[in-house]
CSV table of C-alpha atoms in Angstrom, one decimal:
chain,number,residue,atom,x,y,z
A,1,UNK,CA,-11.2,-29.6,-14.2
A,2,UNK,CA,-12.3,-29.0,-11.1
A,3,UNK,CA,-12.4,-26.0,-9.0
A,4,UNK,CA,-10.5,-24.7,-6.4
A,5,UNK,CA,-12.1,-20.8,-5.7
A,6,UNK,CA,-12.9,-21.7,-2.4
A,7,UNK,CA,-9.9,-25.0,-1.0
A,8,UNK,CA,-7.9,-22.0,-0.1
A,9,UNK,CA,-7.4,-18.4,0.7
A,10,UNK,CA,-4.2,-19.4,-1.5
A,11,UNK,CA,-5.4,-20.6,-4.3
A,12,UNK,CA,-6.1,-17.2,-5.4
A,13,UNK,CA,-3.5,-14.6,-7.4
A,14,UNK,CA,-1.6,-11.6,-6.2
A,15,UNK,CA,-3.6,-8.4,-5.7
A,16,UNK,CA,-2.7,-6.1,-8.7
A,17,UNK,CA,-2.0,-3.4,-5.6
A,18,UNK,CA,1.3,-6.6,-5.4
A,19,UNK,CA,1.7,-6.4,-8.5
A,20,UNK,CA,1.9,-2.6,-9.1
A,21,UNK,CA,4.7,-2.8,-5.6
A,22,UNK,CA,6.5,-5.9,-7.4
A,23,UNK,CA,6.5,-3.8,-11.0
A,24,UNK,CA,8.5,-0.6,-9.1
A,25,UNK,CA,10.6,-2.2,-7.2
A,26,UNK,CA,12.1,-4.6,-10.4
A,27,UNK,CA,13.6,-0.7,-11.4
A,28,UNK,CA,17.2,0.0,-10.9
A,29,UNK,CA,19.4,-1.6,-9.2
A,30,UNK,CA,20.1,-1.7,-4.7
A,31,UNK,CA,21.7,-4.2,-2.1
A,32,UNK,CA,21.5,-7.1,-1.7
A,33,UNK,CA,20.0,-9.5,1.9
A,34,UNK,CA,17.5,-7.1,3.3
A,35,UNK,CA,19.4,-3.9,3.2
A,36,UNK,CA,17.5,-1.8,0.1
A,37,UNK,CA,15.7,0.8,0.3
A,38,UNK,CA,11.8,-1.4,-0.8
A,39,UNK,CA,13.3,-3.8,2.4
A,40,UNK,CA,13.7,-0.5,4.8
A,41,UNK,CA,10.7,1.1,3.1
A,42,UNK,CA,8.3,-2.0,3.7
A,43,UNK,CA,9.3,-1.8,7.2
A,44,UNK,CA,8.8,1.9,8.3
A,45,UNK,CA,4.8,1.1,6.3
A,46,UNK,CA,4.5,-2.3,9.1
A,47,UNK,CA,6.0,-0.2,12.3
A,48,UNK,CA,3.8,2.3,11.8
A,49,UNK,CA,0.2,-0.1,11.0
A,50,UNK,CA,1.2,-0.5,14.2
A,51,UNK,CA,2.9,2.0,16.3
A,52,UNK,CA,5.9,0.1,17.5
A,53,UNK,CA,9.1,0.5,17.2
A,54,UNK,CA,10.3,-3.2,16.1
A,55,UNK,CA,12.8,-5.1,13.4
A,56,UNK,CA,11.0,-6.3,10.4
A,57,UNK,CA,12.3,-9.3,7.9
A,58,UNK,CA,10.4,-10.7,6.0
A,59,UNK,CA,10.5,-14.1,4.4
A,60,UNK,CA,8.7,-16.4,1.5
A,61,UNK,CA,6.9,-18.9,3.7
A,62,UNK,CA,4.5,-18.7,7.0
A,63,UNK,CA,6.2,-21.8,8.1
A,64,UNK,CA,9.3,-21.1,8.1
A,65,UNK,CA,8.5,-17.4,10.1
A,66,UNK,CA,6.4,-19.2,12.7
A,67,UNK,CA,9.5,-21.7,13.2
A,68,UNK,CA,12.4,-19.5,12.5
A,69,UNK,CA,10.5,-17.4,15.0
A,70,UNK,CA,9.2,-19.9,18.4
A,71,UNK,CA,13.7,-20.7,17.9
A,72,UNK,CA,13.7,-17.5,20.1
A,73,UNK,CA,11.5,-17.6,22.4
A,74,UNK,CA,11.8,-21.3,23.0
A,75,UNK,CA,15.3,-23.3,23.8
A,76,UNK,CA,15.4,-26.8,21.9
A,77,UNK,CA,14.9,-28.7,25.7
A,78,UNK,CA,11.4,-26.3,25.3
A,79,UNK,CA,8.6,-26.4,24.1
A,80,UNK,CA,5.7,-23.8,22.9
A,81,UNK,CA,2.1,-24.0,24.1
A,82,UNK,CA,-1.0,-23.7,21.4
A,83,UNK,CA,-4.1,-25.1,20.6
A,84,UNK,CA,-4.2,-28.2,20.0
A,85,UNK,CA,-5.5,-27.6,15.8
A,86,UNK,CA,-2.8,-24.1,15.1
A,87,UNK,CA,-0.7,-24.8,12.5
A,88,UNK,CA,2.5,-25.1,14.1
A,89,UNK,CA,1.2,-27.9,15.4
A,90,UNK,CA,-0.8,-29.6,12.9
A,91,UNK,CA,0.5,-28.1,9.7
A,92,UNK,CA,4.1,-27.6,9.3
A,93,UNK,CA,5.2,-31.2,9.7
A,94,UNK,CA,7.8,-30.4,12.8
A,95,UNK,CA,9.2,-27.3,11.1
A,96,UNK,CA,9.6,-25.5,14.4
A,97,UNK,CA,11.6,-28.1,16.1
A,98,UNK,CA,13.6,-29.0,13.1
A,99,UNK,CA,14.0,-24.9,13.1
A,100,UNK,CA,14.8,-25.4,17.0
A,101,UNK,CA,16.9,-28.2,17.2
A,102,UNK,CA,14.2,-30.3,19.2
A,103,UNK,CA,11.8,-27.5,20.7
A,104,UNK,CA,8.5,-28.9,21.5
A,105,UNK,CA,5.2,-28.3,20.8
A,106,UNK,CA,1.9,-28.6,23.5
A,107,UNK,CA,-1.4,-28.9,22.4
A,108,UNK,CA,-4.0,-26.8,23.6
A,109,UNK,CA,-7.9,-26.9,23.5
A,110,UNK,CA,-10.5,-24.7,22.8
A,111,UNK,CA,-14.1,-24.2,21.7
A,112,UNK,CA,-13.8,-23.0,17.5
A,113,UNK,CA,-9.4,-22.3,17.6
A,114,UNK,CA,-9.1,-20.1,20.7
A,115,UNK,CA,-7.3,-21.5,24.0
A,116,UNK,CA,-9.3,-22.6,26.8
A,117,UNK,CA,-7.7,-19.7,29.2
A,118,UNK,CA,-8.3,-22.7,31.6
A,119,UNK,CA,-6.5,-25.2,29.7
A,120,UNK,CA,-4.0,-22.6,29.7
A,121,UNK,CA,-3.9,-21.6,33.7
A,122,UNK,CA,-3.5,-25.8,34.5
A,123,UNK,CA,-0.6,-25.9,31.5
A,124,UNK,CA,1.6,-22.8,33.3
A,125,UNK,CA,0.3,-25.0,37.0
A,126,UNK,CA,2.2,-27.6,35.6
A,127,UNK,CA,5.4,-28.6,37.4
A,128,UNK,CA,9.4,-28.6,35.3
A,129,UNK,CA,10.0,-31.7,36.1
A,130,UNK,CA,13.4,-34.1,34.2
A,131,UNK,CA,11.8,-36.1,31.6
A,132,UNK,CA,9.0,-33.5,29.9
A,133,UNK,CA,9.8,-30.1,28.3
A,134,UNK,CA,9.1,-27.6,30.1
A,135,UNK,CA,6.8,-24.3,28.3
A,136,UNK,CA,8.8,-21.2,27.4
A,137,UNK,CA,6.3,-19.5,25.1
A,138,UNK,CA,2.8,-18.8,24.5
A,139,UNK,CA,1.7,-19.1,20.8
A,140,UNK,CA,-1.6,-18.1,19.8
A,141,UNK,CA,-3.6,-17.4,15.8
A,142,UNK,CA,-6.1,-14.9,15.0
A,143,UNK,CA,-8.1,-15.0,13.1
A,144,UNK,CA,-7.7,-18.4,14.0
A,145,UNK,CA,-8.1,-22.2,11.7
A,146,UNK,CA,-11.5,-21.9,12.7
A,147,UNK,CA,-12.1,-18.5,10.8
A,148,UNK,CA,-13.0,-17.2,14.7
A,149,UNK,CA,-10.9,-13.3,15.8
A,150,UNK,CA,-9.9,-13.2,19.0
A,151,UNK,CA,-10.8,-10.3,21.1
A,152,UNK,CA,-7.7,-7.7,22.4
A,153,UNK,CA,-9.6,-8.7,25.9
A,154,UNK,CA,-9.9,-12.9,25.0
A,155,UNK,CA,-6.3,-11.5,24.0
A,156,UNK,CA,-4.9,-10.3,27.1
A,157,UNK,CA,-6.8,-12.7,29.3
A,158,UNK,CA,-4.2,-15.7,27.9
A,159,UNK,CA,-1.1,-13.3,27.1
A,160,UNK,CA,-0.7,-11.9,30.5
A,161,UNK,CA,-0.7,-15.2,32.4
A,162,UNK,CA,2.2,-16.6,30.1
A,163,UNK,CA,3.8,-13.2,30.8
A,164,UNK,CA,3.8,-13.4,34.3
A,165,UNK,CA,5.6,-16.8,34.6
A,166,UNK,CA,8.0,-15.2,31.9
A,167,UNK,CA,7.1,-17.2,28.4
A,168,UNK,CA,7.2,-15.1,25.1
A,169,UNK,CA,4.2,-15.0,23.6
A,170,UNK,CA,4.1,-15.2,19.5
A,171,UNK,CA,1.2,-14.1,17.0
A,172,UNK,CA,0.7,-16.3,14.3
A,173,UNK,CA,-1.2,-14.1,12.6
A,174,UNK,CA,-1.5,-15.6,8.7
A,175,UNK,CA,-4.6,-13.7,8.4
A,176,UNK,CA,-4.3,-11.2,10.6
A,177,UNK,CA,-5.5,-9.0,7.7
A,178,UNK,CA,-8.6,-11.1,8.5
A,179,UNK,CA,-9.6,-10.2,12.2
A,180,UNK,CA,-8.3,-6.4,11.4
A,181,UNK,CA,-11.3,-6.3,8.5
A,182,UNK,CA,-13.6,-8.4,11.6
A,183,UNK,CA,-12.7,-5.6,14.1
A,184,UNK,CA,-9.2,-6.4,15.9
A,185,UNK,CA,-7.1,-3.5,15.9
A,186,UNK,CA,-3.7,-3.9,14.7
A,187,UNK,CA,-2.2,-1.5,17.4
A,188,UNK,CA,-3.7,-4.3,20.0
A,189,UNK,CA,-0.2,-6.7,19.1
A,190,UNK,CA,1.9,-3.4,20.9
A,191,UNK,CA,-0.1,-3.4,23.9
A,192,UNK,CA,-0.6,-6.8,24.7
A,193,UNK,CA,3.0,-7.7,24.7
A,194,UNK,CA,3.9,-9.7,21.8
A,195,UNK,CA,7.2,-10.7,21.1
A,196,UNK,CA,6.9,-11.8,17.7
A,197,UNK,CA,4.4,-11.7,14.7
A,198,UNK,CA,3.8,-13.3,11.9
A,199,UNK,CA,1.9,-10.5,9.8
A,200,UNK,CA,0.7,-12.8,6.8
A,201,UNK,CA,0.5,-11.5,3.3
A,202,UNK,CA,0.8,-14.7,1.6
A,203,UNK,CA,-3.5,-15.5,2.2
A,204,UNK,CA,-4.1,-11.7,2.2
A,205,UNK,CA,-3.5,-11.4,-1.4
A,206,UNK,CA,0.3,-11.2,-2.5
A,207,UNK,CA,2.5,-13.3,-3.5
A,208,UNK,CA,4.9,-14.9,-1.3
A,209,UNK,CA,5.5,-13.1,2.4
A,210,UNK,CA,5.6,-13.4,5.6
A,211,UNK,CA,6.7,-9.9,7.8
A,212,UNK,CA,8.0,-11.3,10.7
A,213,UNK,CA,8.4,-8.6,13.1
A,214,UNK,CA,10.3,-8.0,16.7
A,215,UNK,CA,8.5,-6.7,18.4
A,216,UNK,CA,11.3,-7.4,21.7
A,217,UNK,CA,14.5,-5.6,21.2
A,218,UNK,CA,16.5,-8.2,22.9
A,219,UNK,CA,15.7,-10.5,19.5
A,220,UNK,CA,17.6,-7.3,17.2
A,221,UNK,CA,21.3,-9.3,18.5
A,222,UNK,CA,22.5,-11.1,15.1
A,223,UNK,CA,19.4,-11.3,13.7
A,224,UNK,CA,21.3,-11.0,10.2
A,225,UNK,CA,23.0,-13.7,11.3
A,226,UNK,CA,20.6,-15.9,12.8
A,227,UNK,CA,17.1,-15.7,9.6
A,228,UNK,CA,21.6,-16.5,7.6
A,229,UNK,CA,22.0,-19.5,9.5
A,230,UNK,CA,17.8,-20.5,9.0
A,231,UNK,CA,18.9,-20.3,5.3
A,232,UNK,CA,16.1,-17.8,4.8
A,233,UNK,CA,17.9,-14.6,4.7
A,234,UNK,CA,17.0,-14.1,0.7
A,235,UNK,CA,19.6,-12.8,-1.8
A,236,UNK,CA,16.7,-10.4,-3.2
A,237,UNK,CA,15.3,-9.1,-0.3
A,238,UNK,CA,13.3,-6.3,-2.1
A,239,UNK,CA,11.1,-8.6,-3.7
A,240,UNK,CA,10.0,-9.8,-0.6
A,241,UNK,CA,10.0,-6.2,0.7
A,242,UNK,CA,8.0,-4.6,-2.0
A,243,UNK,CA,4.3,-6.7,-1.6
A,244,UNK,CA,4.3,-4.4,2.0
A,245,UNK,CA,4.4,-1.3,-0.4
A,246,UNK,CA,0.9,-2.5,-2.1
A,247,UNK,CA,-0.8,-3.8,0.4
A,248,UNK,CA,0.2,-0.9,3.0
A,249,UNK,CA,-1.0,2.2,2.5
A,250,UNK,CA,1.1,5.4,2.9
A,251,UNK,CA,0.3,7.0,6.2
A,252,UNK,CA,0.2,3.9,8.6
A,253,UNK,CA,-3.2,2.5,7.4
A,254,UNK,CA,-3.9,-1.1,6.9
A,255,UNK,CA,-3.9,-0.4,3.4
A,256,UNK,CA,-5.7,-2.4,0.7
A,257,UNK,CA,-4.4,-5.3,3.0
A,258,UNK,CA,-7.0,-4.9,5.5
A,259,UNK,CA,-9.9,-4.1,2.6
A,260,UNK,CA,-9.7,-6.7,0.7
A,261,UNK,CA,-9.5,-9.2,2.9
A,262,UNK,CA,-12.9,-7.7,5.1
A,263,UNK,CA,-14.3,-8.4,1.2
A,264,UNK,CA,-13.5,-12.3,1.4
A,265,UNK,CA,-15.0,-11.5,5.2
A,266,UNK,CA,-17.9,-10.4,3.3
A,267,UNK,CA,-18.1,-13.2,0.6
A,268,UNK,CA,-17.3,-15.7,3.6
A,269,UNK,CA,-21.2,-13.9,5.2
A,270,UNK,CA,-23.0,-14.3,1.8
A,271,UNK,CA,-22.3,-17.6,0.8
A,272,UNK,CA,-23.2,-18.2,5.3
A,273,UNK,CA,-26.3,-17.2,4.2
A,274,UNK,CA,-26.8,-19.3,0.9
A,275,UNK,CA,-25.6,-22.1,3.3
A,276,UNK,CA,-28.2,-25.6,3.7
A,277,UNK,CA,-25.2,-27.4,5.5
A,278,UNK,CA,-25.3,-26.4,9.6
A,279,UNK,CA,-22.7,-23.9,10.1
A,280,UNK,CA,-20.0,-24.8,13.2
A,281,UNK,CA,-18.2,-22.1,13.7
A,282,UNK,CA,-18.9,-18.5,13.9
A,283,UNK,CA,-18.3,-17.1,10.4
A,284,UNK,CA,-16.4,-14.0,11.6
A,285,UNK,CA,-13.4,-13.9,9.8
A,286,UNK,CA,-13.1,-14.9,5.4
A,287,UNK,CA,-13.5,-19.1,6.6
A,288,UNK,CA,-17.0,-21.0,6.6
A,289,UNK,CA,-16.9,-25.0,8.2
A,290,UNK,CA,-20.2,-26.6,7.9
A,291,UNK,CA,-21.5,-30.1,8.8
A,292,UNK,CA,-21.3,-32.3,5.7
A,293,UNK,CA,-21.4,-36.2,4.8
A,294,UNK,CA,-18.8,-37.8,2.3
A,295,UNK,CA,-21.7,-38.3,0.0
A,296,UNK,CA,-22.3,-35.2,0.4
A,297,UNK,CA,-18.5,-33.7,-0.7
A,298,UNK,CA,-18.7,-36.6,-3.1
A,299,UNK,CA,-21.2,-35.3,-4.9
A,300,UNK,CA,-20.5,-31.5,-5.0
A,301,UNK,CA,-17.0,-32.6,-6.3
A,302,UNK,CA,-19.0,-34.1,-8.9
A,303,UNK,CA,-19.9,-30.3,-9.7
A,304,UNK,CA,-16.5,-29.5,-9.8
A,305,UNK,CA,-16.0,-27.6,-6.9
A,306,UNK,CA,-13.4,-29.2,-4.4
A,307,UNK,CA,-12.7,-28.2,-0.5
A,308,UNK,CA,-11.3,-29.8,2.1
A,309,UNK,CA,-12.3,-31.7,5.2
A,310,UNK,CA,-10.7,-30.3,7.9
A,311,UNK,CA,-9.3,-30.8,11.2
A,312,UNK,CA,-12.2,-31.4,13.2
A,313,UNK,CA,-14.5,-33.5,10.8
A,314,UNK,CA,-16.1,-30.1,8.9
A,315,UNK,CA,-15.8,-29.2,5.2
A,316,UNK,CA,-14.0,-25.5,4.7
A,317,UNK,CA,-14.9,-23.2,2.1
A,318,UNK,CA,-12.0,-19.9,2.3
A,319,UNK,CA,-13.0,-16.9,0.9
A,320,UNK,CA,-10.1,-15.0,-0.8
A,321,UNK,CA,-9.9,-11.6,-1.6
A,322,UNK,CA,-10.3,-12.4,-5.4
A,323,UNK,CA,-14.3,-14.4,-4.9
A,324,UNK,CA,-16.6,-12.5,-6.1
A,325,UNK,CA,-20.3,-12.2,-5.5
A,326,UNK,CA,-20.6,-14.7,-8.4
A,327,UNK,CA,-18.8,-17.3,-7.4
A,328,UNK,CA,-21.0,-17.2,-4.5
A,329,UNK,CA,-24.2,-17.8,-6.0
A,330,UNK,CA,-22.7,-20.7,-8.5
A,331,UNK,CA,-20.8,-21.8,-5.2
A,332,UNK,CA,-24.2,-21.6,-3.2
A,333,UNK,CA,-26.8,-23.2,-6.5
A,334,UNK,CA,-23.9,-26.1,-6.5
A,335,UNK,CA,-24.9,-26.7,-2.7
A,336,UNK,CA,-28.4,-26.8,-2.8
A,337,UNK,CA,-28.7,-29.2,-5.7
A,338,UNK,CA,-27.0,-31.7,-3.6
A,339,UNK,CA,-28.3,-30.4,-0.3
A,340,UNK,CA,-31.4,-31.6,-2.4
A,341,UNK,CA,-30.6,-35.3,-3.4
A,342,UNK,CA,-29.7,-35.7,-0.4
A,343,UNK,CA,-32.8,-34.6,1.6
A,344,UNK,CA,-31.0,-31.9,3.5
């Protein structure tokens, strides 16, 4: 049987703190559709961690969370600027256009998943014409699809010119915990002027839950009706909110959400040290991307390990909160055996 330990960070189960919080939330009755006491408490913890006054809603899918967020930032005749390999561009099956009734996506280049400033400036300078969807928003991702982490200054260099044009800004934080564990200040989200943050729980070690944080007060009007219209207002909302009581600390800290992400990041660094193949992107979060031939991948799968070939042709190895040193060492030994067969 194939081992999927490093196929993705969503193959692991939920961390014990999350399961304990779910069990506690299961007691008694609660009002529905996110009006319950658990959702309020979880929202309060997120607001404290961000040091921001914001509306917080919980959704079971990162795809739905991202796509819904973009409907508030771009109209059907408009488009969203994003890295060409961003999740919304490559892995969401047109969901932004579906939720947004035709909202388009404009992919921009940049090394290791980070948008080039010059490419963004060129896109912002494009004239509005009747035959092309004009951009209305900017979507950013950290940690990126290639496991790299934007600095606050790098994000500011992209966000400031977009905001100057009146564009909304969306931050896909599916792996934001890993970025925070790598040194990104969570409170910078507010300082930078992000309008909507999708704060990832699922890949961070939760059961399915994403916190959608609306930092622009203008987006609060009839928000629940919009979420219901999109099919994302879950009746037993406390079960989407409860994991966040286990993920985040009570004191405004980032708790196990970031602490366990730091472990995942450390496991990625350990794997990088053992890796006999060339590393294709900087190892800054919980992913290791390497240059491997198809023959090498076949040999590795023959050893019982499964990993994906990624968008740029590299092989992607993802660590999670549940990755152990022993798992990394086992994989490292398998990789060395494969490399020896190949003569690497």
